[in-house]
Amino acid sequence: MSKKLNICEIFGPTIQGEGAMMGRPTLFVRTGGCDYRCSWCDTMYAVDPKHSDQWQRMTTEEVMAEIERLSDQTPMHVTLSGGNPAMQPLEDLIDLGHSKGYQFALETQGSLARDWFKKLDQLTLSPKGPSAGVKTDWDVLDACVDLVEPYKQASMKVVIFDDADYAFAQKVQNRYPQLPLYLQAGNHMVDSNAPADIPGVLDRLRWLAEKVASDRWQSACVLPQLHVLAWGNMRGA
Amino acid sequence: MSKKLNICEIFGPTIQGEGAMMGRPTLFVRTGGCDYRCSWCDTMYAVDPKHSDQWQRMTTEEVMAEIERLSDQTPMHVTLSGGNPAMQPLEDLIDLGHSKGYQFALETQGSLARDWFKKLDQLTLSPKGPSAGVKTDWDVLDACVDLVEPYKQASMKVVIFDDADYAFAQKVQNRYPQLPLYLQAGNHMVDSNAPADIPGVLDRLRWLAEKVASDRWQSACVLPQLHVLAWGNMRGA
Ligand code: SF4
Ligand code: SF4
């Protein structure tokens, strides 16, 4: 009997909207629960236990069955997200999925270092800048990076709202020069019941692009959130 | 005395808005002249000889001096674009820039195969689908691909407006499975004197993303044009 996983939602196929895998087809497994409370969190329904009545306790086999159903039994790419998916025992799911030909990416803030990160096909570490109002434990983030050091498909992603976040991202770059760094223009309107402020989002994208360009920060990569542009704040897209 | 180059504009630093290098700081050297006349060309001012009074005949050394001025003499990434930059003798510029530490990407439709493509740091081949109203010479495109075959940083980019373009992109993928393929949602409003139709552009992005996701076309990558989102149709951004 495998351990139960806290699952908020499983959906797709859709397109990855962020970071290194932007634009590529994937399924999403969103776990419930997070050790952070970021001020601009866009998935509070997967964070705050007050929404936990909408989460399900599922076995590895049940999650895999749903992945196979959504993908018509044809192996494809799966993104493990949250909340903080590092809080869930996902190693068995990765092993089971791999045995069936599926690939797995995981995105986490890097507040919990799990040995099984080594098994992932892609890992995105997304430490949170000052605007999030949470504190980065650099030692744990170091431990996450140490796990993936020999591993080529790991990257850092920092959401940028302001100059303080930008300085934070520069610190991340200096500390982990070996990892590609994605700078994501922040979305300030994250209510999934309200329309996204697309002009506002694009204003921030322009501001960030102009800043990186004029600084000629050659190793940075400025990206929007493709899913917010295409589908707004709609859940499950 | 080096050969003269037809130069439409040199600008930056800005952020690359398309394809494999999306989001990264770069300078643009846009050459004048093109052997195609795509219906939806967004740089007709670099294509139609009626604009050639705005182009300049410049030596390699003059272009390099402008690149160095714009980059404050600090080596950075340069994108050679057009028009069709393959019509210009750019080999000396690439050699001279490399000797000073600059990197060069080039984007062309692949209608002219140049031996010096081998010297590029990145090459984007962007054959045009049916909506462009031009004809792809597959033998020449094959020759371009043969030049870059051992070279890792080459990719294909196809602009998609409709189902026929999508089918064309699938043909490109099947013919050149070794090259990463970027599917770019088309921009139907390309008048640089009129505002871009951002909602329309985002509608096409959503349509394309949903199509690729439901087809689970795993090797495709759906991207918007970041510069159109950030700056609209403004020239020199
Ligand atoms: S770490 Fe992520 S999921 Fe958790 S609160 Fe912050 S933004 Fe939300
Ligand atoms: S190949 Fe490019 S520059 Fe030439 S006409 Fe077509 S879109 Fe315009």
PDB file of N, CA and C in Angstrom, chain A residues 15-95:
ATOM      1  N   ILE A  15      -0.226  23.642 -22.174  1.00  0.00           N
ATOM      2  CA  ILE A  15       1.121  24.086 -22.527  1.00  0.00           C
ATOM      3  C   ILE A  15       1.774  24.663 -21.274  1.00  0.00           C
ATOM      4  N   GLN A  16       2.997  24.285 -21.010  1.00  0.00           N
ATOM      5  CA  GLN A  16       3.742  24.886 -19.884  1.00  0.00           C
ATOM      6  C   GLN A  16       3.898  26.374 -20.167  1.00  0.00           C
ATOM      7  N   GLY A  17       3.519  27.190 -19.186  1.00  0.00           N
ATOM      8  CA  GLY A  17       3.500  28.619 -19.430  1.00  0.00           C
ATOM      9  C   GLY A  17       4.714  29.374 -18.914  1.00  0.00           C
ATOM     10  N   GLU A  18       5.623  28.673 -18.235  1.00  0.00           N
ATOM     11  CA  GLU A  18       6.707  29.385 -17.545  1.00  0.00           C
ATOM     12  C   GLU A  18       8.054  28.691 -17.734  1.00  0.00           C
ATOM     13  N   GLY A  19       9.104  29.486 -17.622  1.00  0.00           N
ATOM     14  CA  GLY A  19      10.451  28.957 -17.444  1.00  0.00           C
ATOM     15  C   GLY A  19      11.013  28.167 -18.607  1.00  0.00           C
ATOM     16  N   ALA A  20      11.924  27.265 -18.263  1.00  0.00           N
ATOM     17  CA  ALA A  20      12.730  26.553 -19.255  1.00  0.00           C
ATOM     18  C   ALA A  20      11.889  25.719 -20.219  1.00  0.00           C
ATOM     19  N   MET A  21      10.732  25.245 -19.777  1.00  0.00           N
ATOM     20  CA  MET A  21       9.906  24.383 -20.634  1.00  0.00           C
ATOM     21  C   MET A  21       8.745  25.164 -21.258  1.00  0.00           C
ATOM     22  N   MET A  22       8.806  26.485 -21.203  1.00  0.00           N
ATOM     23  CA  MET A  22       7.728  27.303 -21.768  1.00  0.00           C
ATOM     24  C   MET A  22       7.372  26.872 -23.185  1.00  0.00           C
ATOM     25  N   GLY A  23       6.076  26.747 -23.414  1.00  0.00           N
ATOM     26  CA  GLY A  23       5.593  26.468 -24.760  1.00  0.00           C
ATOM     27  C   GLY A  23       5.429  24.993 -25.079  1.00  0.00           C
ATOM     28  N   ARG A  24       5.813  24.113 -24.150  1.00  0.00           N
ATOM     29  CA  ARG A  24       5.790  22.674 -24.455  1.00  0.00           C
ATOM     30  C   ARG A  24       4.584  21.977 -23.812  1.00  0.00           C
ATOM     31  N   PRO A  25       4.008  21.014 -24.532  1.00  0.00           N
ATOM     32  CA  PRO A  25       2.851  20.286 -23.996  1.00  0.00           C
ATOM     33  C   PRO A  25       3.204  19.542 -22.712  1.00  0.00           C
ATOM     34  N   THR A  26       2.300  19.574 -21.759  1.00  0.00           N
ATOM     35  CA  THR A  26       2.525  18.881 -20.492  1.00  0.00           C
ATOM     36  C   THR A  26       1.185  18.631 -19.803  1.00  0.00           C
ATOM     37  N   LEU A  27       1.178  17.687 -18.865  1.00  0.00           N
ATOM     38  CA  LEU A  27       0.087  17.537 -17.904  1.00  0.00           C
ATOM     39  C   LEU A  27       0.553  18.163 -16.599  1.00  0.00           C
ATOM     40  N   PHE A  28      -0.388  18.659 -15.812  1.00  0.00           N
ATOM     41  CA  PHE A  28      -0.038  19.191 -14.495  1.00  0.00           C
ATOM     42  C   PHE A  28      -0.623  18.331 -13.382  1.00  0.00           C
ATOM     43  N   VAL A  29       0.217  17.991 -12.411  1.00  0.00           N
ATOM     44  CA  VAL A  29      -0.249  17.414 -11.147  1.00  0.00           C
ATOM     45  C   VAL A  29       0.052  18.464 -10.091  1.00  0.00           C
ATOM     46  N   ARG A  30      -0.995  19.069  -9.538  1.00  0.00           N
ATOM     47  CA  ARG A  30      -0.802  20.113  -8.536  1.00  0.00           C
ATOM     48  C   ARG A  30      -1.106  19.540  -7.152  1.00  0.00           C
ATOM     49  N   THR A  31      -0.080  19.542  -6.303  1.00  0.00           N
ATOM     50  CA  THR A  31      -0.261  19.010  -4.953  1.00  0.00           C
ATOM     51  C   THR A  31      -0.808  20.091  -4.029  1.00  0.00           C
ATOM     52  N   GLY A  32      -1.434  19.668  -2.940  1.00  0.00           N
ATOM     53  CA  GLY A  32      -1.996  20.597  -1.957  1.00  0.00           C
ATOM     54  C   GLY A  32      -1.065  20.760  -0.772  1.00  0.00           C
ATOM     55  N   GLY A  33      -0.919  22.005  -0.317  1.00  0.00           N
ATOM     56  CA  GLY A  33      -0.099  22.283   0.854  1.00  0.00           C
ATOM     57  C   GLY A  33       1.183  22.998   0.489  1.00  0.00           C
ATOM     58  N   CYS A  34       1.550  23.993   1.309  1.00  0.00           N
ATOM     59  CA  CYS A  34       2.787  24.736   1.068  1.00  0.00           C
ATOM     60  C   CYS A  34       3.308  25.282   2.389  1.00  0.00           C
ATOM     61  N   ASP A  35       4.620  25.286   2.536  1.00  0.00           N
ATOM     62  CA  ASP A  35       5.263  25.822   3.733  1.00  0.00           C
ATOM     63  C   ASP A  35       5.500  27.330   3.630  1.00  0.00           C
ATOM     64  N   TYR A  36       5.146  27.939   2.487  1.00  0.00           N
ATOM     65  CA  TYR A  36       5.280  29.388   2.297  1.00  0.00           C
ATOM     66  C   TYR A  36       3.883  30.014   2.242  1.00  0.00           C
ATOM     67  N   ARG A  37       3.852  31.339   2.393  1.00  0.00           N
ATOM     68  CA  ARG A  37       2.624  32.107   2.167  1.00  0.00           C
ATOM     69  C   ARG A  37       3.025  33.373   1.417  1.00  0.00           C
ATOM     70  N   CYS A  38       3.318  33.234   0.124  1.00  0.00           N
ATOM     71  CA  CYS A  38       3.772  34.389  -0.650  1.00  0.00           C
ATOM     72  C   CYS A  38       2.622  35.370  -0.867  1.00  0.00           C
ATOM     73  N   SER A  39       2.944  36.649  -0.749  1.00  0.00           N
ATOM     74  CA  SER A  39       1.895  37.675  -0.841  1.00  0.00           C
ATOM     75  C   SER A  39       1.175  37.625  -2.180  1.00  0.00           C
ATOM     76  N   TRP A  40       1.905  37.290  -3.243  1.00  0.00           N
ATOM     77  CA  TRP A  40       1.314  37.293  -4.583  1.00  0.00           C
ATOM     78  C   TRP A  40       1.075  35.891  -5.113  1.00  0.00           C
ATOM     79  N   CYS A  41       0.957  34.904  -4.219  1.00  0.00           N
ATOM     80  CA  CYS A  41       0.738  33.512  -4.644  1.00  0.00           C
ATOM     81  C   CYS A  41      -0.468  33.432  -5.589  1.00  0.00           C
ATOM     82  N   ASP A  42      -0.273  32.780  -6.733  1.00  0.00           N
ATOM     83  CA  ASP A  42      -1.370  32.647  -7.705  1.00  0.00           C
ATOM     84  C   ASP A  42      -2.063  31.289  -7.611  1.00  0.00           C
ATOM     85  N   THR A  43      -1.710  30.496  -6.613  1.00  0.00           N
ATOM     86  CA  THR A  43      -2.369  29.190  -6.435  1.00  0.00           C
ATOM     87  C   THR A  43      -2.731  28.989  -4.967  1.00  0.00           C
ATOM     88  N   MET A  44      -3.314  30.020  -4.358  1.00  0.00           N
ATOM     89  CA  MET A  44      -3.641  29.934  -2.932  1.00  0.00           C
ATOM     90  C   MET A  44      -4.597  28.764  -2.650  1.00  0.00           C
ATOM     91  N   TYR A  45      -5.378  28.372  -3.654  1.00  0.00           N
ATOM     92  CA  TYR A  45      -6.284  27.213  -3.486  1.00  0.00           C
ATOM     93  C   TYR A  45      -5.504  25.904  -3.318  1.00  0.00           C
ATOM     94  N   ALA A  46      -4.198  25.944  -3.587  1.00  0.00           N
ATOM     95  CA  ALA A  46      -3.357  24.758  -3.385  1.00  0.00           C
ATOM     96  C   ALA A  46      -2.430  24.957  -2.190  1.00  0.00           C
ATOM     97  N   VAL A  47      -2.622  26.041  -1.466  1.00  0.00           N
ATOM     98  CA  VAL A  47      -1.720  26.395  -0.364  1.00  0.00           C
ATOM     99  C   VAL A  47      -2.460  26.397   0.973  1.00  0.00           C
ATOM    100  N   ASP A  48      -3.543  27.156   1.017  1.00  0.00           N
ATOM    101  CA  ASP A  48      -4.231  27.398   2.283  1.00  0.00           C
ATOM    102  C   ASP A  48      -5.096  26.186   2.669  1.00  0.00           C
ATOM    103  N   PRO A  49      -4.863  25.615   3.866  1.00  0.00           N
ATOM    104  CA  PRO A  49      -5.640  24.436   4.277  1.00  0.00           C
ATOM    105  C   PRO A  49      -7.147  24.692   4.306  1.00  0.00           C
ATOM    106  N   LYS A  50      -7.550  25.960   4.291  1.00  0.00           N
ATOM    107  CA  LYS A  50      -8.993  26.204   4.274  1.00  0.00           C
ATOM    108  C   LYS A  50      -9.632  25.715   2.962  1.00  0.00           C
ATOM    109  N   HIS A  51      -8.793  25.465   1.955  1.00  0.00           N
ATOM    110  CA  HIS A  51      -9.293  24.893   0.690  1.00  0.00           C
ATOM    111  C   HIS A  51      -9.110  23.374   0.640  1.00  0.00           C
ATOM    112  N   SER A  52      -8.640  22.793   1.760  1.00  0.00           N
ATOM    113  CA  SER A  52      -8.233  21.379   1.695  1.00  0.00           C
ATOM    114  C   SER A  52      -9.409  20.429   1.487  1.00  0.00           C
ATOM    115  N   ASP A  53     -10.628  20.948   1.697  1.00  0.00           N
ATOM    116  CA  ASP A  53     -11.783  20.087   1.393  1.00  0.00           C
ATOM    117  C   ASP A  53     -11.882  19.823  -0.116  1.00  0.00           C
ATOM    118  N   GLN A  54     -11.171  20.666  -0.914  1.00  0.00           N
ATOM    119  CA  GLN A  54     -11.168  20.435  -2.365  1.00  0.00           C
ATOM    120  C   GLN A  54      -9.973  19.571  -2.798  1.00  0.00           C
ATOM    121  N   TRP A  55      -9.098  19.230  -1.843  1.00  0.00           N
ATOM    122  CA  TRP A  55      -7.968  18.385  -2.183  1.00  0.00           C
ATOM    123  C   TRP A  55      -8.364  16.927  -1.982  1.00  0.00           C
ATOM    124  N   GLN A  56      -7.620  16.019  -2.630  1.00  0.00           N
ATOM    125  CA  GLN A  56      -7.908  14.600  -2.466  1.00  0.00           C
ATOM    126  C   GLN A  56      -6.678  13.873  -1.967  1.00  0.00           C
ATOM    127  N   ARG A  57      -6.908  12.879  -1.113  1.00  0.00           N
ATOM    128  CA  ARG A  57      -5.842  11.966  -0.720  1.00  0.00           C
ATOM    129  C   ARG A  57      -5.835  10.840  -1.744  1.00  0.00           C
ATOM    130  N   MET A  58      -4.763  10.731  -2.509  1.00  0.00           N
ATOM    131  CA  MET A  58      -4.715   9.727  -3.577  1.00  0.00           C
ATOM    132  C   MET A  58      -3.453   8.895  -3.459  1.00  0.00           C
ATOM    133  N   THR A  59      -3.538   7.633  -3.833  1.00  0.00           N
ATOM    134  CA  THR A  59      -2.334   6.795  -3.881  1.00  0.00           C
ATOM    135  C   THR A  59      -1.553   7.120  -5.160  1.00  0.00           C
ATOM    136  N   THR A  60      -0.299   6.722  -5.163  1.00  0.00           N
ATOM    137  CA  THR A  60       0.539   6.862  -6.360  1.00  0.00           C
ATOM    138  C   THR A  60      -0.161   6.242  -7.564  1.00  0.00           C
ATOM    139  N   GLU A  61      -0.739   5.059  -7.358  1.00  0.00           N
ATOM    140  CA  GLU A  61      -1.387   4.333  -8.465  1.00  0.00           C
ATOM    141  C   GLU A  61      -2.603   5.101  -8.983  1.00  0.00           C
ATOM    142  N   GLU A  62      -3.344   5.720  -8.066  1.00  0.00           N
ATOM    143  CA  GLU A  62      -4.524   6.494  -8.494  1.00  0.00           C
ATOM    144  C   GLU A  62      -4.103   7.731  -9.292  1.00  0.00           C
ATOM    145  N   VAL A  63      -3.034   8.401  -8.853  1.00  0.00           N
ATOM    146  CA  VAL A  63      -2.547   9.569  -9.602  1.00  0.00           C
ATOM    147  C   VAL A  63      -2.062   9.129 -10.983  1.00  0.00           C
ATOM    148  N   MET A  64      -1.313   8.025 -11.019  1.00  0.00           N
ATOM    149  CA  MET A  64      -0.793   7.537 -12.301  1.00  0.00           C
ATOM    150  C   MET A  64      -1.933   7.159 -13.237  1.00  0.00           C
ATOM    151  N   ALA A  65      -2.983   6.565 -12.696  1.00  0.00           N
ATOM    152  CA  ALA A  65      -4.132   6.170 -13.531  1.00  0.00           C
ATOM    153  C   ALA A  65      -4.769   7.412 -14.156  1.00  0.00           C
ATOM    154  N   GLU A  66      -4.855   8.492 -13.378  1.00  0.00           N
ATOM    155  CA  GLU A  66      -5.442   9.727 -13.908  1.00  0.00           C
ATOM    156  C   GLU A  66      -4.526  10.348 -14.972  1.00  0.00           C
ATOM    157  N   ILE A  67      -3.226  10.309 -14.743  1.00  0.00           N
ATOM    158  CA  ILE A  67      -2.256  10.787 -15.749  1.00  0.00           C
ATOM    159  C   ILE A  67      -2.428   9.994 -17.047  1.00  0.00           C
ATOM    160  N   GLU A  68      -2.560   8.698 -16.926  1.00  0.00           N
ATOM    161  CA  GLU A  68      -2.704   7.855 -18.127  1.00  0.00           C
ATOM    162  C   GLU A  68      -4.035   8.113 -18.837  1.00  0.00           C
ATOM    163  N   ARG A  69      -5.081   8.371 -18.036  1.00  0.00           N
ATOM    164  CA  ARG A  69      -6.384   8.656 -18.646  1.00  0.00           C
ATOM    165  C   ARG A  69      -6.313   9.966 -19.439  1.00  0.00           C
ATOM    166  N   LEU A  70      -5.772  11.015 -18.820  1.00  0.00           N
ATOM    167  CA  LEU A  70      -5.705  12.325 -19.480  1.00  0.00           C
ATOM    168  C   LEU A  70      -4.810  12.284 -20.715  1.00  0.00           C
ATOM    169  N   SER A  71      -3.817  11.413 -20.705  1.00  0.00           N
ATOM    170  CA  SER A  71      -2.879  11.351 -21.840  1.00  0.00           C
ATOM    171  C   SER A  71      -3.233  10.224 -22.809  1.00  0.00           C
ATOM    172  N   ASP A  72      -4.449   9.679 -22.692  1.00  0.00           N
ATOM    173  CA  ASP A  72      -4.864   8.583 -23.586  1.00  0.00           C
ATOM    174  C   ASP A  72      -3.834   7.463 -23.587  1.00  0.00           C
ATOM    175  N   GLN A  73      -3.260   7.165 -22.433  1.00  0.00           N
ATOM    176  CA  GLN A  73      -2.294   6.063 -22.265  1.00  0.00           C
ATOM    177  C   GLN A  73      -1.018   6.260 -23.101  1.00  0.00           C
ATOM    178  N   THR A  74      -0.819   7.467 -23.648  1.00  0.00           N
ATOM    179  CA  THR A  74       0.384   7.701 -24.452  1.00  0.00           C
ATOM    180  C   THR A  74       1.373   8.518 -23.627  1.00  0.00           C
ATOM    181  N   PRO A  75       2.584   8.009 -23.395  1.00  0.00           N
ATOM    182  CA  PRO A  75       3.554   8.705 -22.550  1.00  0.00           C
ATOM    183  C   PRO A  75       3.760  10.149 -22.980  1.00  0.00           C
ATOM    184  N   MET A  76       3.783  11.048 -22.008  1.00  0.00           N
ATOM    185  CA  MET A  76       4.066  12.448 -22.321  1.00  0.00           C
ATOM    186  C   MET A  76       4.740  13.101 -21.121  1.00  0.00           C
ATOM    187  N   HIS A  77       4.898  14.399 -21.204  1.00  0.00           N
ATOM    188  CA  HIS A  77       5.571  15.153 -20.157  1.00  0.00           C
ATOM    189  C   HIS A  77       4.577  15.543 -19.056  1.00  0.00           C
ATOM    190  N   VAL A  78       5.017  15.427 -17.805  1.00  0.00           N
ATOM    191  CA  VAL A  78       4.172  15.750 -16.652  1.00  0.00           C
ATOM    192  C   VAL A  78       4.906  16.762 -15.774  1.00  0.00           C
ATOM    193  N   THR A  79       4.204  17.808 -15.349  1.00  0.00           N
ATOM    194  CA  THR A  79       4.787  18.805 -14.450  1.00  0.00           C
ATOM    195  C   THR A  79       4.195  18.639 -13.054  1.00  0.00           C
ATOM    196  N   LEU A  80       5.062  18.474 -12.079  1.00  0.00           N
ATOM    197  CA  LEU A  80       4.647  18.359 -10.674  1.00  0.00           C
ATOM    198  C   LEU A  80       4.785  19.737 -10.049  1.00  0.00           C
ATOM    199  N   SER A  81       3.653  20.283  -9.622  1.00  0.00           N
ATOM    200  CA  SER A  81       3.642  21.647  -9.128  1.00  0.00           C
ATOM    201  C   SER A  81       2.817  21.715  -7.860  1.00  0.00           C
ATOM    202  N   GLY A  82       2.615  22.920  -7.323  1.00  0.00           N
ATOM    203  CA  GLY A  82       1.850  23.016  -6.080  1.00  0.00           C
ATOM    204  C   GLY A  82       1.190  24.365  -5.953  1.00  0.00           C
ATOM    205  N   GLY A  83       1.090  24.846  -4.712  1.00  0.00           N
ATOM    206  CA  GLY A  83       1.700  24.405  -3.484  1.00  0.00           C
ATOM    207  C   GLY A  83       3.190  24.067  -3.632  1.00  0.00           C
ATOM    208  N   ASN A  84       3.685  23.348  -2.632  1.00  0.00           N
ATOM    209  CA  ASN A  84       5.064  22.877  -2.697  1.00  0.00           C
ATOM    210  C   ASN A  84       5.075  21.364  -2.854  1.00  0.00           C
ATOM    211  N   PRO A  85       5.324  20.873  -4.076  1.00  0.00           N
ATOM    212  CA  PRO A  85       5.270  19.423  -4.286  1.00  0.00           C
ATOM    213  C   PRO A  85       6.349  18.665  -3.528  1.00  0.00           C
ATOM    214  N   ALA A  86       7.376  19.385  -3.077  1.00  0.00           N
ATOM    215  CA  ALA A  86       8.436  18.708  -2.311  1.00  0.00           C
ATOM    216  C   ALA A  86       7.926  18.202  -0.960  1.00  0.00           C
ATOM    217  N   MET A  87       6.746  18.684  -0.534  1.00  0.00           N
ATOM    218  CA  MET A  87       6.156  18.207   0.721  1.00  0.00           C
ATOM    219  C   MET A  87       5.523  16.828   0.568  1.00  0.00           C
ATOM    220  N   GLN A  88       5.305  16.380  -0.652  1.00  0.00           N
ATOM    221  CA  GLN A  88       4.626  15.102  -0.895  1.00  0.00           C
ATOM    222  C   GLN A  88       5.640  14.027  -1.281  1.00  0.00           C
ATOM    223  N   PRO A  89       5.368  12.774  -0.904  1.00  0.00           N
ATOM    224  CA  PRO A  89       6.277  11.671  -1.266  1.00  0.00           C
ATOM    225  C   PRO A  89       6.053  11.252  -2.722  1.00  0.00           C
ATOM    226  N   LEU A  90       6.693  11.977  -3.646  1.00  0.00           N
ATOM    227  CA  LEU A  90       6.424  11.780  -5.073  1.00  0.00           C
ATOM    228  C   LEU A  90       7.383  10.809  -5.759  1.00  0.00           C
ATOM    229  N   GLU A  91       8.350  10.284  -5.006  1.00  0.00           N
ATOM    230  CA  GLU A  91       9.366   9.430  -5.627  1.00  0.00           C
ATOM    231  C   GLU A  91       8.746   8.220  -6.338  1.00  0.00           C
ATOM    232  N   ASP A  92       7.788   7.570  -5.689  1.00  0.00           N
ATOM    233  CA  ASP A  92       7.184   6.371  -6.297  1.00  0.00           C
ATOM    234  C   ASP A  92       6.459   6.717  -7.595  1.00  0.00           C
ATOM    235  N   LEU A  93       5.818   7.903  -7.625  1.00  0.00           N
ATOM    236  CA  LEU A  93       5.110   8.317  -8.842  1.00  0.00           C
ATOM    237  C   LEU A  93       6.098   8.518  -9.994  1.00  0.00           C
ATOM    238  N   ILE A  94       7.231   9.145  -9.681  1.00  0.00           N
ATOM    239  CA  ILE A  94       8.255   9.367 -10.708  1.00  0.00           C
ATOM    240  C   ILE A  94       8.765   8.026 -11.231  1.00  0.00           C
ATOM    241  N   ASP A  95       9.038   7.106 -10.305  1.00  0.00           N
ATOM    242  CA  ASP A  95       9.515   5.776 -10.725  1.00  0.00           C
ATOM    243  C   ASP A  95       8.474   5.056 -11.585  1.00  0.00           C
TER     244      ASP A  95
END
